[in-house]
Coordinates of C-alpha atoms and ligand atoms in Angstrom, one line a residue:
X1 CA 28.1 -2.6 -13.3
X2 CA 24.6 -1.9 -14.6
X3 CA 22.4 0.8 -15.0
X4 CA 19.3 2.3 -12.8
X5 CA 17.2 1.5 -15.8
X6 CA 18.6 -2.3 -16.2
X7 CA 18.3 -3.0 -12.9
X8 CA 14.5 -1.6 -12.2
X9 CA 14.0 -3.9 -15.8
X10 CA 15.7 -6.6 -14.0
X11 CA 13.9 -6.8 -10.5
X12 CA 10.3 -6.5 -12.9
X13 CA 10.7 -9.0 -15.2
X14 CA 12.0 -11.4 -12.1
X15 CA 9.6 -10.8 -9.7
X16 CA 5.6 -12.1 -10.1
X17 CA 2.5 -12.4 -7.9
X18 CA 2.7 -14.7 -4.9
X19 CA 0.0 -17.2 -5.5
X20 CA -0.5 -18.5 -2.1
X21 CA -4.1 -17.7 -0.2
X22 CA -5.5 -17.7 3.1
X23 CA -9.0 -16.6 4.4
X24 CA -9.1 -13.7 6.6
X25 CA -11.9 -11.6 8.7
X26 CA -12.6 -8.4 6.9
X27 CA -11.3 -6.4 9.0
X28 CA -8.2 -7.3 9.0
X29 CA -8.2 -8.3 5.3
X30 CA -7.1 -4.4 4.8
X31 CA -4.8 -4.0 1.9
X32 CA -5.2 -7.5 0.5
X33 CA -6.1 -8.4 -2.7
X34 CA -9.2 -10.8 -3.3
X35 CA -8.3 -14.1 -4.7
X36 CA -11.5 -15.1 -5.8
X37 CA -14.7 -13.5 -6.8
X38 CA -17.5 -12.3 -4.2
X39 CA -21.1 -13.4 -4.7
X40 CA -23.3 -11.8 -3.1
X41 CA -25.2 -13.5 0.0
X42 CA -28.3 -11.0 -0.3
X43 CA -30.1 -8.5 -2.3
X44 CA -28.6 -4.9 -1.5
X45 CA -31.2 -3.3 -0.4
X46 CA -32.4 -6.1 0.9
X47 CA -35.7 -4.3 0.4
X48 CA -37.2 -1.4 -1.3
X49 CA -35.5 1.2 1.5
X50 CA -36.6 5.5 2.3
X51 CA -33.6 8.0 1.3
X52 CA -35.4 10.6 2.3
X53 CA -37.6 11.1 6.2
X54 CA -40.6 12.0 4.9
X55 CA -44.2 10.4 3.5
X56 CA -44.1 7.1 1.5
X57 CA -47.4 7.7 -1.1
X58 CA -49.5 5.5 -3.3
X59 CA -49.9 8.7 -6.2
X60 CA -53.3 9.9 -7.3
X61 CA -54.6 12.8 -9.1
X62 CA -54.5 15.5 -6.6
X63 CA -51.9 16.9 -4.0
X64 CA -53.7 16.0 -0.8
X65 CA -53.1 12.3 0.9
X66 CA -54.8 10.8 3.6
X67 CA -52.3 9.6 6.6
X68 CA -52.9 5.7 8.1
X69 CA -49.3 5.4 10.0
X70 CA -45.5 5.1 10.5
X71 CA -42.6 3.2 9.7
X72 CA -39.6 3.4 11.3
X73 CA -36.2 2.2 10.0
X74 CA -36.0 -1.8 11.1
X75 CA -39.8 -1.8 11.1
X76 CA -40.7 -5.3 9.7
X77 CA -44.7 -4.3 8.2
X78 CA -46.1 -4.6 5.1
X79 CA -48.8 -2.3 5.2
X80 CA -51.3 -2.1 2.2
X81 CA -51.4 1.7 1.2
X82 CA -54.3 2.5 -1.3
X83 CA -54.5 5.3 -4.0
X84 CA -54.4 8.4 -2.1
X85 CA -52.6 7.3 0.9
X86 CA -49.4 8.4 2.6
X87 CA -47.9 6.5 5.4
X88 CA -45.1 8.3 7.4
X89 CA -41.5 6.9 7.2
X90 CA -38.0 7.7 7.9
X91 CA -34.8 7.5 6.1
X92 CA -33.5 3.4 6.2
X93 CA -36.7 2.2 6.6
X94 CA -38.5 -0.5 4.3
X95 CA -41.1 1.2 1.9
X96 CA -44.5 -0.8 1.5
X97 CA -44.6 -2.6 -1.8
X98 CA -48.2 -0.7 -2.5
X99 CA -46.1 3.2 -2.3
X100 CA -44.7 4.3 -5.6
X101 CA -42.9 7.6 -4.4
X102 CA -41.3 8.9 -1.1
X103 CA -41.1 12.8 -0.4
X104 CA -39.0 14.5 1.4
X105 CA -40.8 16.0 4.3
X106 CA -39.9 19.4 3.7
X107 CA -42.1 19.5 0.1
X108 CA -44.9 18.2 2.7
X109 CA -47.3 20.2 4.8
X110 CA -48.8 17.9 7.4
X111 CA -52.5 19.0 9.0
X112 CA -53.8 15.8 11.1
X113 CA -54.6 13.0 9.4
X114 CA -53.8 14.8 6.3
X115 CA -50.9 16.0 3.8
X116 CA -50.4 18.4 1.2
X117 CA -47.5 17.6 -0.9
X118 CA -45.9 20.8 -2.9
X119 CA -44.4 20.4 -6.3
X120 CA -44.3 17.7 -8.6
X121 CA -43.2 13.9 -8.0
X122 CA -41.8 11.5 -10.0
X123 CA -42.7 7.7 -9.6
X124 CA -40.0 6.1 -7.6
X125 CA -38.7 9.2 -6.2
X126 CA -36.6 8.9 -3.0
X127 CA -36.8 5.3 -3.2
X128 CA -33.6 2.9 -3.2
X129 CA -35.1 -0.4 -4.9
X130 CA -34.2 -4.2 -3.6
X131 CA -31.2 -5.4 -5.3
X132 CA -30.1 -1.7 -6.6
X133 CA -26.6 -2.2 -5.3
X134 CA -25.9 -6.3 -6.2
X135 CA -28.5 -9.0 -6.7
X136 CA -28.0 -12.2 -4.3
X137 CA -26.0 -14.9 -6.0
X138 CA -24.7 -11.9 -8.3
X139 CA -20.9 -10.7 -8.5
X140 CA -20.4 -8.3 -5.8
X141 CA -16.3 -7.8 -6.2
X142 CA -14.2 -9.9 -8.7
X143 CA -11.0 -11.6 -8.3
X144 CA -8.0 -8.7 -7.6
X145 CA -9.6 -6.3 -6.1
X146 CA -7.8 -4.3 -3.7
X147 CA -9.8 -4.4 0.0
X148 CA -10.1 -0.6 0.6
X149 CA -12.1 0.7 3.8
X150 CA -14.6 1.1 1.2
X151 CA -14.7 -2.5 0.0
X152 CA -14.8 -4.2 3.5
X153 CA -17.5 -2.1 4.3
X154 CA -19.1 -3.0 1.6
X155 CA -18.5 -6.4 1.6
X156 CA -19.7 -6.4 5.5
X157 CA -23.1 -4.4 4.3
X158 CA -23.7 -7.6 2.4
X159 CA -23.2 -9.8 5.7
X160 CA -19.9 -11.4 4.2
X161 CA -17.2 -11.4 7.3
X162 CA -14.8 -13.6 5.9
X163 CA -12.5 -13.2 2.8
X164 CA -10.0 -15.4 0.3
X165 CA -7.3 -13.1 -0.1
X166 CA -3.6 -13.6 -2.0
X167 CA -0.8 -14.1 1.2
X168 CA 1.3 -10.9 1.2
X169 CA 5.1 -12.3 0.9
X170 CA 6.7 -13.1 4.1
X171 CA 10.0 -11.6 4.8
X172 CA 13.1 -12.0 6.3
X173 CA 15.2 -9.0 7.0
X174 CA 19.0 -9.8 7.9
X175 CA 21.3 -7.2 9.4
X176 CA 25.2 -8.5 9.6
X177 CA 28.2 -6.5 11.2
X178 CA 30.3 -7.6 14.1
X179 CA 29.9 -3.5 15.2
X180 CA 26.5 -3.8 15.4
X181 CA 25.1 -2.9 19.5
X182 CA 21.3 -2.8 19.8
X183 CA 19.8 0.3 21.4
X184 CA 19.4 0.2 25.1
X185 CA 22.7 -1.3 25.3
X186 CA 26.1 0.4 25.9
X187 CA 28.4 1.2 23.4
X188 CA 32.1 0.0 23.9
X189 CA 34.9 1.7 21.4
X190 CA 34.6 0.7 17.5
X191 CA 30.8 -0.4 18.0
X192 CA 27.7 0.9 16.8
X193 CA 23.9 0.9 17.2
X194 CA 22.2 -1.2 14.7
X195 CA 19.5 0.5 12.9
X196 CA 19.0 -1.0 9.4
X197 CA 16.9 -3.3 11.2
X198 CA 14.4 -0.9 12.9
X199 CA 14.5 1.3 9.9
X200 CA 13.7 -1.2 7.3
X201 CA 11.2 -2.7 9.6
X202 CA 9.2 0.7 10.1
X203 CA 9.1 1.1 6.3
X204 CA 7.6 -2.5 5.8
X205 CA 5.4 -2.0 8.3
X206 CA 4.3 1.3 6.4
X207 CA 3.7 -0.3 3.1
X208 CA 1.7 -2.8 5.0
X209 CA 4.0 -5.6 5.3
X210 CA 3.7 -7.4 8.6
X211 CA 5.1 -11.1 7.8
X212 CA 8.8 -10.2 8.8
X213 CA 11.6 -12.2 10.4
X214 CA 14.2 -10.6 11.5
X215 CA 18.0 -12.0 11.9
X216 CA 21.0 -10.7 13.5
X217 CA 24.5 -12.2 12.1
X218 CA 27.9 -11.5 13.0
X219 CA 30.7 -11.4 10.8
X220 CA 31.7 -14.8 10.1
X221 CA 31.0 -17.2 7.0
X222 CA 29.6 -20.3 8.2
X223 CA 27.1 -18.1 10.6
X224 CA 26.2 -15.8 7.4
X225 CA 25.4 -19.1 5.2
X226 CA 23.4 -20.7 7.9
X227 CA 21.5 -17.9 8.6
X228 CA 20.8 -16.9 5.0
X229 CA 19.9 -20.8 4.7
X230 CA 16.9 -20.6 7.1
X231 CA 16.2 -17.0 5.7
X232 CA 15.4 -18.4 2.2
X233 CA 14.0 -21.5 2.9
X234 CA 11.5 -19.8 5.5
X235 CA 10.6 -16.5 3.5
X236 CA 9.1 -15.5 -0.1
X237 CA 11.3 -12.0 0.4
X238 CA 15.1 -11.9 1.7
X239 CA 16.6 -8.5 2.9
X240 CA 20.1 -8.5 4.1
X241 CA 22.0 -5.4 4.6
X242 CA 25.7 -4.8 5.2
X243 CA 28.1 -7.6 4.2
X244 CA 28.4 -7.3 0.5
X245 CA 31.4 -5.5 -0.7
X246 CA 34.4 -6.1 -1.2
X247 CA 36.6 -6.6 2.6
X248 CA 37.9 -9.3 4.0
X249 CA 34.6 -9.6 6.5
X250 CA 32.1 -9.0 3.7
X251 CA 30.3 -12.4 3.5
X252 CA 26.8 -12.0 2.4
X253 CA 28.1 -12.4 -1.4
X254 CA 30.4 -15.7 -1.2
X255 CA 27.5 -17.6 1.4
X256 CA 25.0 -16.6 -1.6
X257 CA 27.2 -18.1 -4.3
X258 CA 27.8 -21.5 -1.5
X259 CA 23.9 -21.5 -1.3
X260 CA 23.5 -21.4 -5.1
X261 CA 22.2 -18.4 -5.2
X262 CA 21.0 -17.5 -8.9
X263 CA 22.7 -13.9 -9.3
X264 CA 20.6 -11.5 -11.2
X265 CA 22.6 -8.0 -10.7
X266 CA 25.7 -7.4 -8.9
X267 CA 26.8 -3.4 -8.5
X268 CA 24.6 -0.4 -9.6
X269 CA 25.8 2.4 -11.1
X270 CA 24.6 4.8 -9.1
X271 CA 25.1 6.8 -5.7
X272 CA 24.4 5.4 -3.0
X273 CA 23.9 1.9 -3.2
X274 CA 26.6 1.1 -5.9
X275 CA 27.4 -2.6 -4.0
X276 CA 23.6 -3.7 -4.7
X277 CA 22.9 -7.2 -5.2
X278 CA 19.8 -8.8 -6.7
X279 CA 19.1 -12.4 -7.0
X280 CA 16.6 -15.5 -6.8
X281 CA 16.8 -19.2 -5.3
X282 CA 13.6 -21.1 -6.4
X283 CA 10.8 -18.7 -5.4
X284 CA 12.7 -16.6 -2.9
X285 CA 14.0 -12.9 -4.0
X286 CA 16.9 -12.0 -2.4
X287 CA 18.1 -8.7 -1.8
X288 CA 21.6 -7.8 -0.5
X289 CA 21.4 -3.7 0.3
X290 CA 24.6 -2.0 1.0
X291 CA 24.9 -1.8 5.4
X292 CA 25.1 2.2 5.0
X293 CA 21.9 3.2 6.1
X294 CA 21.1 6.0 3.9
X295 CA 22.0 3.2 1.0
X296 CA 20.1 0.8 2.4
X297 CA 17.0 2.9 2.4
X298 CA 17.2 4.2 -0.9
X299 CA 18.0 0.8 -2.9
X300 CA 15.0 -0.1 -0.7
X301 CA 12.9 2.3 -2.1
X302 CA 13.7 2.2 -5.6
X303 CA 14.6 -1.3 -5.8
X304 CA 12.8 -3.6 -3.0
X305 CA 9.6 -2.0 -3.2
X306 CA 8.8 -2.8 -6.8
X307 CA 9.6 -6.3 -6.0
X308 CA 6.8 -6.1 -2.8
X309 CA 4.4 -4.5 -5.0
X310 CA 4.7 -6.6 -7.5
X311 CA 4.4 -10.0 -5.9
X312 CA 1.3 -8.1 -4.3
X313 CA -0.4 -6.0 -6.9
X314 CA 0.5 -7.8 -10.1
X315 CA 1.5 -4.1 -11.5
X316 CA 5.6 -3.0 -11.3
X317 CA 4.8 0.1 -9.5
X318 CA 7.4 2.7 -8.8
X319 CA 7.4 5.5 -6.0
X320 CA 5.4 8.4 -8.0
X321 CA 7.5 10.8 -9.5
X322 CA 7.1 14.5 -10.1
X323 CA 8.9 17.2 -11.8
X324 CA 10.1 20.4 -8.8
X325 CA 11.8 23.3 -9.2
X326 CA 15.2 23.3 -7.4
X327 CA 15.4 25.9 -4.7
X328 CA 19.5 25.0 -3.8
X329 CA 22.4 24.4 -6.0
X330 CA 24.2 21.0 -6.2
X331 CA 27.2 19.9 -7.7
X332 CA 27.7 16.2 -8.5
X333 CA 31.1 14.5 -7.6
X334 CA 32.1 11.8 -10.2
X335 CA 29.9 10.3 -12.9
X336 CA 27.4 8.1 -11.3
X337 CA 23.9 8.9 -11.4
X338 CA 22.7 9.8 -7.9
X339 CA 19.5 10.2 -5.6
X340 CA 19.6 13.1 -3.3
X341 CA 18.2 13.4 -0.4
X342 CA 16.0 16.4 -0.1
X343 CA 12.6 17.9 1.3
X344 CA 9.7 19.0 -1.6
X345 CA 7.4 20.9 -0.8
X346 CA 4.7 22.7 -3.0
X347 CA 6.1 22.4 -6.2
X348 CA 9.7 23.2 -5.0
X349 CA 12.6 21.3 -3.7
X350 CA 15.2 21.9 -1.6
X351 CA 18.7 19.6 -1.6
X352 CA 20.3 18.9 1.4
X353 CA 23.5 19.2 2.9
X354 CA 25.3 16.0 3.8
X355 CA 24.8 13.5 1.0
X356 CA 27.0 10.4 2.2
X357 CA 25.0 7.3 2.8
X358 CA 26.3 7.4 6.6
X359 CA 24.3 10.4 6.9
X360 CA 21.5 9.4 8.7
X361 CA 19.9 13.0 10.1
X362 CA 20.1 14.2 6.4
X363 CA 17.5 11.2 5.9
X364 CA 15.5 11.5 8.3
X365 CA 14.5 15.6 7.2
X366 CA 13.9 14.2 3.7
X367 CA 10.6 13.5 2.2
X368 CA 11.7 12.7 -1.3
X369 CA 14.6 11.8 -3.1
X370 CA 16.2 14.5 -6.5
X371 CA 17.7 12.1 -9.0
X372 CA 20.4 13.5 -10.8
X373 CA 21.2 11.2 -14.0
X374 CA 25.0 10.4 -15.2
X375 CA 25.2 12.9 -18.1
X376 CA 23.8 15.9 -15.4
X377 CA 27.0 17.5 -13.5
X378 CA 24.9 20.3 -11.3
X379 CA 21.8 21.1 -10.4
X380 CA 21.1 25.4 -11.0
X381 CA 18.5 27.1 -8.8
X382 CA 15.3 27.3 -10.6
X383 CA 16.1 24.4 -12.7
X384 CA 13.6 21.7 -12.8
X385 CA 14.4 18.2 -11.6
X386 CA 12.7 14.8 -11.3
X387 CA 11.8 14.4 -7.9
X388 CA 10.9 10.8 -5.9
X389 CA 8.0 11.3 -3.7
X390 CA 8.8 8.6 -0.5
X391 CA 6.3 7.4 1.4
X392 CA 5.7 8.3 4.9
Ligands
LIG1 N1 37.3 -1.0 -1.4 C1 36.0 -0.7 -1.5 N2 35.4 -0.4 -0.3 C2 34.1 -0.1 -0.4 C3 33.4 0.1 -1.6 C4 34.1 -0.2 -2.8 O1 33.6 -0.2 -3.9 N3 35.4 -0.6 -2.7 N4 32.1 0.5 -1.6 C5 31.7 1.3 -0.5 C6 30.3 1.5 -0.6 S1 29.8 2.6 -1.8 C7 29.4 1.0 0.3 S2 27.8 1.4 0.2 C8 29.8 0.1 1.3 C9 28.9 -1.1 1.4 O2 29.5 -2.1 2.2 P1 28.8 -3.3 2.8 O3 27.5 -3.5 2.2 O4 29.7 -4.4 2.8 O5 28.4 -2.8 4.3 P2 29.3 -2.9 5.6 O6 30.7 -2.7 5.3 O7 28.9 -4.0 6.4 O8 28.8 -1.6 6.3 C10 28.9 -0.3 5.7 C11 28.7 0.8 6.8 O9 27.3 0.6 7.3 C12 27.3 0.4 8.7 N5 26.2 -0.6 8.9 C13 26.2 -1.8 8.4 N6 25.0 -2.4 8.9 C14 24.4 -1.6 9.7 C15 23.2 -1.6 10.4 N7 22.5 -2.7 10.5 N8 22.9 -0.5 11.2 C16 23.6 0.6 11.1 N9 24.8 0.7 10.4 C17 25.2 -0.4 9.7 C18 28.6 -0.2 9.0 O10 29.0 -0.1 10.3 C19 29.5 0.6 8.0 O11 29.9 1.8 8.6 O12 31.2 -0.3 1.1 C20 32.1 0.7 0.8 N10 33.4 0.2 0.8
MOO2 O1 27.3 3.3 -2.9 MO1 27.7 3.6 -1.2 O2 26.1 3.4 -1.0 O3 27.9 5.3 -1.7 O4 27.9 4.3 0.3

């Protein structure tokens, strides 16, 4: 059995970007990281643009301009404007290559065909030059970048409605159980609802993961190894739950060593999720999560995630963690480091009742997980504890 530390080390060093591209419209290219630079179609400003509605002015010695139009934004003129004249204009809208200034209308007292401007200007006021943002044929977002809301708009300001973005993994998620019933059916005696499924599903689909497969197995070995077969060969990501201890009818281990399977951990210490396997075949991860739920989801958090991330991001990143002040006591059974479940909020944390890893309610009121390490026994009030912020 291996430590929290080992295994986070483990599922780092053994997990790398997916290299595999694929052009996608911006707008649904949210969350994706670029895989090769942008160029820029177009100046941005395409033109020298207003900031301000106001008076676009060719500057002379004295405050007073004479007035000879309008432009309006997605006016296409060019008008000449000579020393001394102003020409009205509005925010967006393309200032004539002959003014050196825009002012804001409220600095500007209008009488006819003439304005008085008040206060001092400085050349190139309120004016956002060609090219201020990106040149065409320059480098408008490199390689890597992360497409924000921010970015695709960008990217779509400089007419660009297509981009070449790294695959996100696809994933196959693999419940096994001869109990399990799906909801909307009826129960009979010694059956259950499955819910790994759904649950690991919604939290995929929260860290934007939408490539998923999912697979239903019943307890019996050839099934598991032909399902876990097609699983790897068909995903960069496998997720099986339920199946890998140690009873007769746990089969998800024995079809992984059939299928050659290269083991990389077997058994955490730590509670829950002590039966926690981790392992590789070719470029397929394979995770094998404990079937009780509140297990499941926690290796899933700690463990899966970093794997997702990092054959995304390129960066091992871990759920954030802070430091809260216990508001409950706690006091640890046995010696294996554990991850409450618990709800923070403000600086303080309160630890639940109802810590098996069947308990699914005590989940679902959580928002982040306490970790107790081995060498801690209790938790006081008032004490401060390291606290995992989940994810919604
Ligand atoms: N002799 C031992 N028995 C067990 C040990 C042990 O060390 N020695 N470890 C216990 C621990 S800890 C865990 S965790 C479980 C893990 O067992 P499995 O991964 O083999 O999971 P299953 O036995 O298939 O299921 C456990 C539990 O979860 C329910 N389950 C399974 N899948 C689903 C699903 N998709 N949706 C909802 N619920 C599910 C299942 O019905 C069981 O109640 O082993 C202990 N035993
Ligand atoms: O390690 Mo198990 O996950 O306690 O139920």
């Amino acid at each position: 059995m291996i430590s929290i530390k080992e295994a986070i080390s483990i599922v780092k060093q053994n997990t790398k970007p997916l290299l595999k591209t694929t052009v996608k419209t911006v707008e649904k290219a949210g969350g994706y990281l670029l895989s090769q630079d942008v160029m820029s179609p177009i100046n941005m400003p395409p033109f020298n643009q207003s900031a301000m509605d106001g008076y676009a002015v060719n500057l002379h010695n004295n405050d007073s301009y004479k007035l000879i139009g309008e432009i309006q934004a997605g006016d296409n003129m060019q008008p000449t404007l000579k020393p001394g004249e102003a020409i009205r204009i509005f925010t967006g809208a393309p200032v004539p290559n002959s003014a050196n200034a825009v002012v804001m209308q409220e600095k500007v007292k209008a009488e006819k065909n003439i304005i008085y401007i008040e206060g001092a200007i400085t050349i190139n006021q309120n004016i956002r030059p060609l090219g201020e943002q990106v040149r065409q044929g320059e480098l408008a977002l490199k390689e890597g970048t992360k497409l924000t809301p921010a970015a695709i708009g960008y990217l779509t300001s400089l007419g660009v409605s297509t981009a070449s973005v790294y695959k996100k993994p696809s994933i196959a998620l693999i419940t096994t159980g001869n109990e399990l019933v799906e909801a909307g059916n009826d129960l009979s005696y010694g059956q259950i609802y499955e819910s790994n499924s759904k649950m690991l599903l919604s939290a995929l689909y929260n860290l934007k993961f939408y490539d998923i497969n999912s697979y239903k197995v019943s307890d019996n070995y050839r099934k598991t190894v032909n399902s876990l077969k097609l699983a790897i060969t068909e995903n960069d990501l496998v997720i099986i739950t339920g199946g890998i201890s140690v009873g007769d009818y746990d089969f998800v281990g024995k079809a992984l060593k059939e299928l050659h399977v290269q083991e990389l951990f077997y058994k955490v210490k730590q509670k829950p999720g002590k039966p926690l396997f981790y392992g590789k075949k070719d470029d397929t991860q394979i995770f094998a999560l404990p079937g009780n739920p509140a297990a499941a989801l926690t290796c899933f958090y700690v463990y899966v995630n970093i794997a997702l991330q990092n054959m995304m991001n390129r960066d091992a990143i871990e759920l954030p963690r802070v430091q809260a002040k216990s508001v409950s006591h706690f006091e640890k059974k046995g010696d294996r480091p554990q991850f409450l479940k618990a709800i923070y909020t403000n600086g303080e944390v309160e630890i639940l009742e109802g810590q098996s890893s069947a308990m699914q309610q005590t989940f679902a009121l959580s928002n982040c997980l306490v970790f107790l390490d081995e060498d801690e026994q209790e938790i006081a009030i008032g004490q401060t504890v390291e606290t995992i912020i989940l994810p919604e």
